[in-house]
XYZ file of C-alpha atoms in Angstrom:
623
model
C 212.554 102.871 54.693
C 209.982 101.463 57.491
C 209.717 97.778 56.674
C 208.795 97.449 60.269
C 204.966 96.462 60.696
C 204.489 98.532 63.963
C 201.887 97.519 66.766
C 201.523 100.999 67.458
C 201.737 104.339 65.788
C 201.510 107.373 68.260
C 200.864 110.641 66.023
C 201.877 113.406 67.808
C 203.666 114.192 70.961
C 202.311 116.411 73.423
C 200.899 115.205 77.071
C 198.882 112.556 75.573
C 201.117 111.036 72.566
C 204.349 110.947 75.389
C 202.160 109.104 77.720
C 200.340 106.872 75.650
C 204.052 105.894 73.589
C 205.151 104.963 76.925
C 202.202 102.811 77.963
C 202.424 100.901 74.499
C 205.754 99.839 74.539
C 205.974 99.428 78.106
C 203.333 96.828 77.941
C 205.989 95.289 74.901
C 204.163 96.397 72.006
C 206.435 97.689 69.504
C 205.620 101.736 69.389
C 206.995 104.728 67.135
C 206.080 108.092 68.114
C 205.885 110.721 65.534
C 206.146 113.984 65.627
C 206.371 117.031 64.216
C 209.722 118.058 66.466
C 211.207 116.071 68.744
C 212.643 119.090 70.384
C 208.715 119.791 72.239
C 208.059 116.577 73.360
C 205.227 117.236 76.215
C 205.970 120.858 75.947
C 203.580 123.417 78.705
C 202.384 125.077 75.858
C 200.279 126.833 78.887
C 200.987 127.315 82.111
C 203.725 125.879 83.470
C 202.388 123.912 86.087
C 200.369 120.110 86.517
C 197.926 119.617 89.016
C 195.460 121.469 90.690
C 191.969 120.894 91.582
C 190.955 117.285 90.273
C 193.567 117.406 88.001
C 196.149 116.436 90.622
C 194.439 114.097 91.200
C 194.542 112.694 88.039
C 198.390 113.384 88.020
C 198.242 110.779 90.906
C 196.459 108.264 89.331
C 199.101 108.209 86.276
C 201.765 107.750 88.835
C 199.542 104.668 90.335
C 198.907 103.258 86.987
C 202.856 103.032 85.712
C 202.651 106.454 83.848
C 205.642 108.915 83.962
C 204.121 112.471 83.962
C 204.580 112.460 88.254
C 207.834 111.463 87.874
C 208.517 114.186 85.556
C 206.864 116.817 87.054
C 208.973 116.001 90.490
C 212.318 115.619 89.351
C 211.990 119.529 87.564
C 209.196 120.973 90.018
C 210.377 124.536 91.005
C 206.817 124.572 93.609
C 204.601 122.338 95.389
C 201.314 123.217 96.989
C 198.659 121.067 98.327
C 195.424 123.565 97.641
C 191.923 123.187 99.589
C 194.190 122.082 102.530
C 191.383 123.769 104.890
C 188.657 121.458 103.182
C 188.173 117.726 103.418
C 190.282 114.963 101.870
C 188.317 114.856 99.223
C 188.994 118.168 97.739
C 192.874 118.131 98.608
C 194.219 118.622 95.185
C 197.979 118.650 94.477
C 199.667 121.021 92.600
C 203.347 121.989 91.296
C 205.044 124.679 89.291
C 207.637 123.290 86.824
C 210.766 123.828 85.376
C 209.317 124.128 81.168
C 212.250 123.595 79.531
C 213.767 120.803 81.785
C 209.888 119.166 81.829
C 209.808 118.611 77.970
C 213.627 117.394 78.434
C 212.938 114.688 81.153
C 210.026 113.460 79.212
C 212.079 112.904 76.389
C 214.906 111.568 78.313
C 212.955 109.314 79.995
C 210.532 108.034 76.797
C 214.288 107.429 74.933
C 215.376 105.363 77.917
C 211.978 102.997 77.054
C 212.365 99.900 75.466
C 210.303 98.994 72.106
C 209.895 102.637 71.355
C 210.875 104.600 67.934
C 210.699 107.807 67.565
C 210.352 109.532 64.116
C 210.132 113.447 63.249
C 207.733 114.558 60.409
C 204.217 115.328 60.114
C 201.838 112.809 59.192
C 199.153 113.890 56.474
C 197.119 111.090 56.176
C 195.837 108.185 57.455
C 196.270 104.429 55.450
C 192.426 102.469 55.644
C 191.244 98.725 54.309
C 187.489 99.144 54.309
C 186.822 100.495 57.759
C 190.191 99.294 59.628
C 193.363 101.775 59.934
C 196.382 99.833 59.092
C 199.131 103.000 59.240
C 200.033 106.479 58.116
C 200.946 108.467 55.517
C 203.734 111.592 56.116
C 204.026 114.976 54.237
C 207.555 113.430 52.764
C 204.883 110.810 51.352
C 206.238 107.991 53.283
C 203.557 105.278 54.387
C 204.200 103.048 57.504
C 202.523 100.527 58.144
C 200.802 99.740 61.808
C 198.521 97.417 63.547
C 196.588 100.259 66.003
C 197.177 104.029 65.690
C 196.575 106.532 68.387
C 195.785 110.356 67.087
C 196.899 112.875 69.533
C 197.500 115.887 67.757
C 195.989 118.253 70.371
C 195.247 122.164 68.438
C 197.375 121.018 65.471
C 194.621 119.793 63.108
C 194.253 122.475 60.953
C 195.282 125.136 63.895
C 194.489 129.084 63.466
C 196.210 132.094 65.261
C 194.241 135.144 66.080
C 196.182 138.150 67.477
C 193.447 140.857 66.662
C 193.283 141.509 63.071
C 195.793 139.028 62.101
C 195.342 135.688 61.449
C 197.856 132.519 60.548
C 197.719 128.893 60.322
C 199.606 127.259 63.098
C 199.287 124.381 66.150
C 201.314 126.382 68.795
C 203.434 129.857 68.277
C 206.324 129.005 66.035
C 204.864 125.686 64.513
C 202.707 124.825 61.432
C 199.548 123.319 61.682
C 198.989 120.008 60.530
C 196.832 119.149 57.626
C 195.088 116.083 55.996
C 194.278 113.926 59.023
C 190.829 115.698 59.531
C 190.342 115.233 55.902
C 190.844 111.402 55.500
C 188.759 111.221 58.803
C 185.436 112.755 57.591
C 185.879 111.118 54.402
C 185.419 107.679 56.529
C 182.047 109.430 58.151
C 183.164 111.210 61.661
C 181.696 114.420 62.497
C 184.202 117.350 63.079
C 183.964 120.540 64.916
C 186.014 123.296 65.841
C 186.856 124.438 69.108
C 189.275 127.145 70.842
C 191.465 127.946 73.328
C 193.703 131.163 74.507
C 197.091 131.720 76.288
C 198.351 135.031 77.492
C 201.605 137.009 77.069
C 204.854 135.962 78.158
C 206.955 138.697 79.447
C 210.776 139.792 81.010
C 210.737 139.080 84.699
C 213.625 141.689 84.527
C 210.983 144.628 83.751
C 208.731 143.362 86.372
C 208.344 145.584 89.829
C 207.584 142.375 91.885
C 207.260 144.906 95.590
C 203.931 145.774 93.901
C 202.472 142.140 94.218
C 201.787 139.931 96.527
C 203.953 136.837 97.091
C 202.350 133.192 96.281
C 205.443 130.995 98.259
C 205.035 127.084 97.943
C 203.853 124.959 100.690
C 206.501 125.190 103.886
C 206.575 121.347 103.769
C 206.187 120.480 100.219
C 204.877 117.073 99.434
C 205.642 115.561 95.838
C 203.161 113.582 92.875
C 205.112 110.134 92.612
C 204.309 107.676 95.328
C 207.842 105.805 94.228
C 210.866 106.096 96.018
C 212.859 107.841 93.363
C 211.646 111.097 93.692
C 212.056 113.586 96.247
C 210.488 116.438 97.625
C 211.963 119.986 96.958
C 214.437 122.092 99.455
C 214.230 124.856 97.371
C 210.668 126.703 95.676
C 210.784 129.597 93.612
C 207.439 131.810 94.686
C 204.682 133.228 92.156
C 203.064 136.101 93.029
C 199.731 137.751 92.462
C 198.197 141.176 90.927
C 195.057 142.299 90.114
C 193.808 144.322 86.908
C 191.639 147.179 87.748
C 188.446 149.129 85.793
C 191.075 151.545 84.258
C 192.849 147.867 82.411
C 189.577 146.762 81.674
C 188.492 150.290 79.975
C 191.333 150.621 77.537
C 190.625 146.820 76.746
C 187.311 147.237 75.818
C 188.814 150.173 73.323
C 190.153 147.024 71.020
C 186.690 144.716 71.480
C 185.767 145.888 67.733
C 189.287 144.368 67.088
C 188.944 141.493 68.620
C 188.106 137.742 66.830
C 186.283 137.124 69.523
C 183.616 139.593 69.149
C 184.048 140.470 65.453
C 182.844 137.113 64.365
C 186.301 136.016 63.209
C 186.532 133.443 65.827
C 183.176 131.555 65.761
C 184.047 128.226 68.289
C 183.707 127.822 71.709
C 186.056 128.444 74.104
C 187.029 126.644 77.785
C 183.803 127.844 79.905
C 186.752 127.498 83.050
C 189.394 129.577 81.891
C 187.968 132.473 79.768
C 190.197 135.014 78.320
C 190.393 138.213 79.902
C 188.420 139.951 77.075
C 185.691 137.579 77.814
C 185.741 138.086 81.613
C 185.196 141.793 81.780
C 182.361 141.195 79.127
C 180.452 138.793 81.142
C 181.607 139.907 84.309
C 181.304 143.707 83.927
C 180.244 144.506 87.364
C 183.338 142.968 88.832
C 185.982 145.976 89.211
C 189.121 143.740 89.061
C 190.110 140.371 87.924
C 193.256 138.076 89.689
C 196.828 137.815 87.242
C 199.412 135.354 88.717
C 202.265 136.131 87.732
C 204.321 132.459 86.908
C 208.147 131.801 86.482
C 208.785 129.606 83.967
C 211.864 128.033 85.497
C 214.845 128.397 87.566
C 217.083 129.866 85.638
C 215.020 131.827 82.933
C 213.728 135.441 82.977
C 210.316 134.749 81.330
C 207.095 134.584 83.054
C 203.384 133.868 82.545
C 201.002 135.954 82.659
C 197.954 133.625 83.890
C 195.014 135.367 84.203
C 195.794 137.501 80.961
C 194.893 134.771 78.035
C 193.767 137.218 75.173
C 193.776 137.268 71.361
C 193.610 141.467 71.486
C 195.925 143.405 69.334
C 199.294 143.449 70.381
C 198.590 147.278 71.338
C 195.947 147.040 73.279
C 197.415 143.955 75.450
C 200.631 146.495 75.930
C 199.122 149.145 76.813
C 196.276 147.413 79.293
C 199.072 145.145 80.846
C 201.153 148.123 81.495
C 198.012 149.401 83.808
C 198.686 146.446 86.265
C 200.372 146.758 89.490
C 203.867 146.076 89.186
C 203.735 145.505 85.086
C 204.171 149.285 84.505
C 207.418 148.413 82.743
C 206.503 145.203 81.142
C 208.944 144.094 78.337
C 206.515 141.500 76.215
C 208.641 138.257 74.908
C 205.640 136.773 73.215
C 201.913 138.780 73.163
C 199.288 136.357 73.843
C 196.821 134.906 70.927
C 193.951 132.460 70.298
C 194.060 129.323 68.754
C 190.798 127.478 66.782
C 191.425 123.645 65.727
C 189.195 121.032 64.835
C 188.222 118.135 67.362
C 185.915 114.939 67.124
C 182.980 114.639 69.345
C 183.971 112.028 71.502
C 180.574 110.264 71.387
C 181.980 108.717 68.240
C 184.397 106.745 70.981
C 184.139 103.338 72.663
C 185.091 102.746 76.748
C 188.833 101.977 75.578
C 189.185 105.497 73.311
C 188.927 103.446 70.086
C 186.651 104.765 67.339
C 182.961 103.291 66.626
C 183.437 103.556 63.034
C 187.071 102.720 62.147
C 189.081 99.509 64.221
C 192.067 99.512 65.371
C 191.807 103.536 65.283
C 192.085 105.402 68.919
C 191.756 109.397 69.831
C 193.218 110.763 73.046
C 193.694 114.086 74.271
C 192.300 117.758 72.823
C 190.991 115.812 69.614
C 188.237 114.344 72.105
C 187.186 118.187 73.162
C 188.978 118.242 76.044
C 191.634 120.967 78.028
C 194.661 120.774 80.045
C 197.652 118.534 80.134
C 196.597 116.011 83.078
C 192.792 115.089 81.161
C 195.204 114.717 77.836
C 197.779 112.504 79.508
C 195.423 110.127 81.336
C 193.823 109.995 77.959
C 196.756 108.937 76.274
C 197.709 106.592 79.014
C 194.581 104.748 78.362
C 194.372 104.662 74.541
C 198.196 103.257 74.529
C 197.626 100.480 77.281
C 194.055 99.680 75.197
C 196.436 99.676 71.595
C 198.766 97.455 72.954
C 196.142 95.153 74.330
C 194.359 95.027 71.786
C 197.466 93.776 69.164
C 198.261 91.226 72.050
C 194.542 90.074 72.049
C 193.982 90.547 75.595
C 191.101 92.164 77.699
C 190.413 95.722 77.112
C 191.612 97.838 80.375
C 188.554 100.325 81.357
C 188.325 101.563 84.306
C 184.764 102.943 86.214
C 183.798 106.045 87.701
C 183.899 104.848 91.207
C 187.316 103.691 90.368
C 189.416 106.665 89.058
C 188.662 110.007 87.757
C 190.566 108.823 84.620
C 187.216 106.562 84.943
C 184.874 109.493 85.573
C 186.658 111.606 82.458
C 186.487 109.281 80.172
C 182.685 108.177 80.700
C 181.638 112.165 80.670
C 183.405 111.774 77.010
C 181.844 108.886 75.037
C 178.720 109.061 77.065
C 177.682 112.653 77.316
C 179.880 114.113 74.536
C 180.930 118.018 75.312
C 180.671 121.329 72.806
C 182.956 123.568 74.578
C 186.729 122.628 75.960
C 185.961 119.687 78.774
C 187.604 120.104 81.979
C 188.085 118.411 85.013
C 186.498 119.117 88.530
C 186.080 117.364 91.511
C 181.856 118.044 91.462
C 182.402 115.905 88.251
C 183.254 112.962 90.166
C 179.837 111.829 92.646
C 182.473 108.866 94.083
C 184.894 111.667 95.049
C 185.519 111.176 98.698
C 187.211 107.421 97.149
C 189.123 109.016 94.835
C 191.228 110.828 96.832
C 194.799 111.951 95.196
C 196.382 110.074 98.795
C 194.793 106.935 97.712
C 194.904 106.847 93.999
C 198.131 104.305 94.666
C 195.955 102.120 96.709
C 192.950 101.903 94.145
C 194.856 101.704 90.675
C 198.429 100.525 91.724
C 197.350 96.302 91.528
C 195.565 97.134 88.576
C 198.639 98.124 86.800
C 200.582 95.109 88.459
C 198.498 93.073 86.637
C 198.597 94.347 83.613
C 202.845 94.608 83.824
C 202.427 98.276 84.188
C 203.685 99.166 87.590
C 206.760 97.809 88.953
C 207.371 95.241 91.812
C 208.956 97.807 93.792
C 206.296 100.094 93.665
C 203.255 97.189 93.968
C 205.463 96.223 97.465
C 205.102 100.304 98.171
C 201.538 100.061 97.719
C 201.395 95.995 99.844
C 203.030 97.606 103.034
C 201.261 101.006 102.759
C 198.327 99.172 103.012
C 199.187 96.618 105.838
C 200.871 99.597 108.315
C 197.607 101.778 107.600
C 195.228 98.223 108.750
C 197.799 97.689 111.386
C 197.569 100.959 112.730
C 193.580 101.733 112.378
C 193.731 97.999 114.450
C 195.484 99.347 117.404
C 193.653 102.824 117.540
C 190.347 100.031 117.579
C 191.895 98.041 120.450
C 193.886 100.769 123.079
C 192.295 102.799 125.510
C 193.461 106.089 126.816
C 193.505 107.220 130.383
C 191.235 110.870 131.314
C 194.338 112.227 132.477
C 196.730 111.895 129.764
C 193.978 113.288 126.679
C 191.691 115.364 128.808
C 194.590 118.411 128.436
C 194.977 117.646 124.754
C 190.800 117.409 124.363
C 190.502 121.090 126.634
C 193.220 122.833 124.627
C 190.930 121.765 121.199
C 187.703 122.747 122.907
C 186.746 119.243 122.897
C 184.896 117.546 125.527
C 186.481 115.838 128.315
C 186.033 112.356 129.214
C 185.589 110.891 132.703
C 186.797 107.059 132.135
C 188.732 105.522 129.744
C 187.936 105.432 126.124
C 189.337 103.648 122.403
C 191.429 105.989 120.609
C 189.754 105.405 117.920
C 186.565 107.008 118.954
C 189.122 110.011 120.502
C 190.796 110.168 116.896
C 187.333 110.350 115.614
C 186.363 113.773 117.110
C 186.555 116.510 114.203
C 188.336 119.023 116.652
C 191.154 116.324 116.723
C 194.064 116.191 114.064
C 196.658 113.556 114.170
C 199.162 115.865 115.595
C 197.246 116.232 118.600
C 196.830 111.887 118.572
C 201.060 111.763 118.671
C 201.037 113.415 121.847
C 199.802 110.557 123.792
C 202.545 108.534 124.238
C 200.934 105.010 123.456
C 200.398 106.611 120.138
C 204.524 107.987 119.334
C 205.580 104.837 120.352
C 203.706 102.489 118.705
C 204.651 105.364 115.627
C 208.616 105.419 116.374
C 208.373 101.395 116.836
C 206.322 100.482 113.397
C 208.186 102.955 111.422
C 205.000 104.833 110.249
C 205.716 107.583 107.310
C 203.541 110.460 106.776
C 201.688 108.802 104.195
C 200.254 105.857 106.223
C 199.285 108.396 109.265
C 197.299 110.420 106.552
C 195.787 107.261 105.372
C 194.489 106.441 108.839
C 193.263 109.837 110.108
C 191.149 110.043 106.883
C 190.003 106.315 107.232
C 189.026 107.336 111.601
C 187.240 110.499 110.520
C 185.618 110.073 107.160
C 185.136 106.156 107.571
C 181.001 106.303 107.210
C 181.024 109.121 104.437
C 183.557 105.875 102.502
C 181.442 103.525 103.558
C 178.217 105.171 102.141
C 180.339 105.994 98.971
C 181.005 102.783 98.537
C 177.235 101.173 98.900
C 175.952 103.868 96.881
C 178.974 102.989 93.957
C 178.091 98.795 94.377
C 174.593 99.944 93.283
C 175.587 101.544 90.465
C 178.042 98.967 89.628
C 174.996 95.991 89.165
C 173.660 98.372 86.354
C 177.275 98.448 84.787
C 176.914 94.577 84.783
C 173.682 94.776 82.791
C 175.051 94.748 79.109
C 172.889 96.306 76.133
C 173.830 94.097 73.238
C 176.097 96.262 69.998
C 173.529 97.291 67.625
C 170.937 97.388 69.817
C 167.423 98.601 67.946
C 166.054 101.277 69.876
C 163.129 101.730 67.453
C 161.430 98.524 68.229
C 161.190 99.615 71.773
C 158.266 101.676 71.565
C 157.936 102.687 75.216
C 161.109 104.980 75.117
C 160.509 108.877 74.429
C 161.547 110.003 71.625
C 164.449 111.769 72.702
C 165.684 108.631 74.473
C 165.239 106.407 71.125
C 167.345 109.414 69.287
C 170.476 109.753 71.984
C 170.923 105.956 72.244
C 170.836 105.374 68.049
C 173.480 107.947 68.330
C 175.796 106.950 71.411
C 175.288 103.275 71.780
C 175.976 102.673 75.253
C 177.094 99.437 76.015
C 175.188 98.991 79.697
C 172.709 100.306 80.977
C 174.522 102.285 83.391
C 176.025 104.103 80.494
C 172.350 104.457 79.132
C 170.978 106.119 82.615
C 174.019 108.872 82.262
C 172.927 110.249 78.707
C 171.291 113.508 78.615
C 167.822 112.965 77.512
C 167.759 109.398 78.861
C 164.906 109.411 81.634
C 164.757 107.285 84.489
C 161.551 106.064 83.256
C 163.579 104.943 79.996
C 166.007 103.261 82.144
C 163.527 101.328 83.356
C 161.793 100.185 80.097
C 165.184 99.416 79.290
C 166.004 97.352 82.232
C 162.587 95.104 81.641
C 163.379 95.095 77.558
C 166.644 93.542 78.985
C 164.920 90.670 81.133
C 166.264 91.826 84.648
């Protein structure tokens, strides 16, 4: 049935599998996805939204890199916001409500309109081996195709459990089997397994809601979008959220159903996301706290069912009616799905190399929740990287890996192989010490000639990134070289309570002062015009008020990243014997037997790993 030797084998398609198909056979490698339905390609199994902080943006920096999951999220947004807007540009962190029904359906739209890709719907059981290199899969219909890489993305499918109180079932998602085998054939080859779990909470009628009772959470009045291409647009139209709290009476008849719960009855017995707890778990280590935010979600435009964020529980279905009905504005509450837990079994990521290809089997690469991690954007950045790595690797060509002062794709991925994680990992931006480069207005500029070179991103959207880049040096030049008069900025500095200036003085240095924005710098008329007359977009003005203002926190960012980056260039040969180096602690000896880093940068990020070991290291090394 498949005579076709593939290049690449994609099992499983959530955020990671659609994203890393698409990187695969974009780069030409020939690519079948398979799945168990084609129907929930890159389905919001959560909430229905991508972005927020840090993960917007790493939504950005799959746009810059030739991904699709901006794209999709734009064309069936139904919100936009821009959160920590009153912070630095550092912490601005995109976000946008979608459409979950027309999201999985542009993703699949879009991934059918790719060249080189097959798609194929069935669950795979196992995995095919020769000695310690994967060379296909095996389905439940007992079909084996063959394959040159394979990328496992099966997210909470491997061997999934529901809890709703008492009750437990196997399953991946509500509605959908589990998948067996994989884990099976895996620790038969020597990986370590675990289990971890994750929550979501009800979904309910809109209809029954009493929406006067909450408070209104409207998008941004001039939405922005994720895609730095052309081809999208920003929305005219935004359906609001809104907001509603619980209160000690909720958490009161919750607590009646704790001895009920899998959660604290020892039924459930993995960890959970630390970041997003369920509610159970919030008034349990938060008891003093008398109430507890809900946001209350549409799902779409057109449908009636919402959810319930803030409410992720595995409770008995009576207990989450009866508590939910003890909300403002839920007093009414029709329930179109109760809310449940989910336990499935993930592979400590240590086990990974730099390109998300296993240490122990070749050819063989994880991506998404299998590594231990949570939330669509760290799975599709994942899967972006493990399919541009697969289809390298089959064309023999330099592994693509990027650093943590270059991406937090970079930063995400090092936490993984280097530090490994026991509990769901999610992104922040105090993960990221390079954070005020890796901005989510900039992620085009850092990543976008990357992907150019690789035959990733278009030439339309490397020209974006050539002339974004020239207008922003062209206009930081003239801000450098034209002077302004007292009289025409001392009004504009008084009305800021900014001090005046008695002689005439670089705009730059005016553009500079922090009680300044660039709406106030437009006023002066040297400023429109040279504006109207260079045909400068929003997106190169941003650029250059955060280059004026934040230029020596960059600048120090930068020195501090070059430092780290001459320890990145100091390699620690494969195999390295850590015994023989006596000087190490013991500790240090253990973790790097275990991990393996490959330079000693990695080395000085490992728990355990001492500076003073870094050092023995560096002189075992010869530098």
């Amino acid at each position: 049935m498949f005579s076709t030797v593939y290049d690449v084998i994609v099992v499983g398609g959530g955020h990671a599998g659609a994203e890393a198909a698409a990187a695969s056979a974009n780069l030409g490698a020939k690519t079948l996805l398979i799945t168990m339905n084609l129907q929930n390609i890159a389905q919001m199994s959560c909430n229905p939204a991508m972005g927020g902080i840090a993960k917007g943006q790493i939504v950005r920096e799959i746009d810059a890199l030739g991904g699709y999951s901006a794209i999709v999220t734009d064309k069936t947004a139904i919100q936009f916001k821009m959160l920590n807007k009153s912070k630095g540009p550092a912490m601005w962190s995109p976000r946008a409500q979608s459409d979950r029904m027309r999201f999985s359906e542009t993703w699949r739209n879009m991934l059918e309109q790719t060249d080189n890709l097959d798609f194929y719907q069935e669950m795979v059981t196992g995995l095919l081996f020769e000695d310690d290199i994967i060379i296909g899969v095996k389905t439940a219909l007992g079909i084996e195709i063959k394959s040159k890489t394979v990328i496992i993305t099966a997210g909470t499918f491997l061997n999934g459990l529901i809890h709703i109180g008492n009750k437990t079932f196997g399953g991946g998602r509500a509605g959908e089997s589990a998948a067996t085998g994989i884990t099976e054939d895996l620790v038969k080859k020597g990986f370590e397994s675990g289990r971890m779990k994750t929550g979501t909470p009800p979904r309910v009628d809109s209809r029954s809601l009493d929406f006067s009772k909450m408070i209104e959470q409207p998008g941004d009045v001039n939405p922005e979008k994720f895609s730095y291409l052309k081809t999208t647009t920003a929305l005219k139209e935004q359906r609001s959220c809104y907001m509603s709290y619980t209160s000690l009476d909720v958490h009161n008849l919750l607590r009646e159903g704790f001895d009920r719960s899998p959660m604290f009855n020892g039924r459930i017995k993995s960890v959970g996301p630390r970041y997003c707890p369920s509610i159970e778990d919030k008034i349990d280590r938060f008891a003093s706290k008398e109430r507890h935010q809900i946001f209350v979600e549409p799902e779409g435009w057109n449908t009636i069912e919402i959810y319930v964020n803030g409410f992720s529980t595995s409770l008995p279905e009576d207990v989450q009616d009866k508590a939910l009905r003890k909300v403002a504005g839920f007093e009414n509450v029709k329930f179109l799905r109760y809310g449940y837990a989910i336990e499935y079994d993930y592979f400590p990521p240590t086990q990974l190399t730099k390109t998300l290809e296993t240490k122990l089997i070749t050819n063989l690469y994880f991506a998404g929740q299998i590594n231990g991690t949570t939330g669509y954007e760290e799975a599709a950045a994942q899967g972006l990287i493990a399919g541009i790595n697969a289809a390298l690797k089959v064309q023999n060509k330099a592994p693509f890996v990027l650093k943590r002062n270059e991406a937090y794709i970079g930063v995400l991925i090092d936490d993984l192989i280097i530090k490994g994680t026991e509990e769901p990992y999610r992104m922040f931006t105090s993960r990221a010490e390079y954070r005020t480069l890796l901005r989510q207005d900039n992620a085009d500029l850092r990543l976008t000639p990357m992907a150019y070179k690789l035959g990733l991103a278009s030439k339309e959207r490397m020209d974006r990134v050539v002339e974004k880049q020239e207008k922003t040096d062209l206009f930081v030049k003239f801000l450098k070289e034209t002077s302004v008069k007292p009289e025409e900025i001392n009004p504009i500095l008084e009305a800021n309570n900014s001090a005046r200036i008695s002689q005439s003085m670089k705009l730059f240095k005016i553009a500079a002062r922090p009680q300044l924005n660039f709406n106030d710098i437009q006023k002066i008329n040297s400023v429109a015009s040279f504006i109207t007359e260079n045909n400068l977009d929003n997106e190169v003005i941003e650029q250059t008020e955060i280059h004026v203002k934040y230029a020596g926190y960059i600048e120090k960012e930068k020195n501090q990243a070059d430092k780290l980056n001459r320890l990145e260039n100091v390699p620690i040969p494969a195999n390295f014997n850590y015994e023989k180096v006596k000087s190490l602690s013991i500790e240090a000896r253990q973790k790097l037997t275990k991990i393996q880093p490959e330079t000693i940068s990695q080395a000085s990020r490992i728990s355990g790993v001492s500076p003073s070991d870094v050092s023995v290291l560096l002189v075992y090394m010869g530098r």
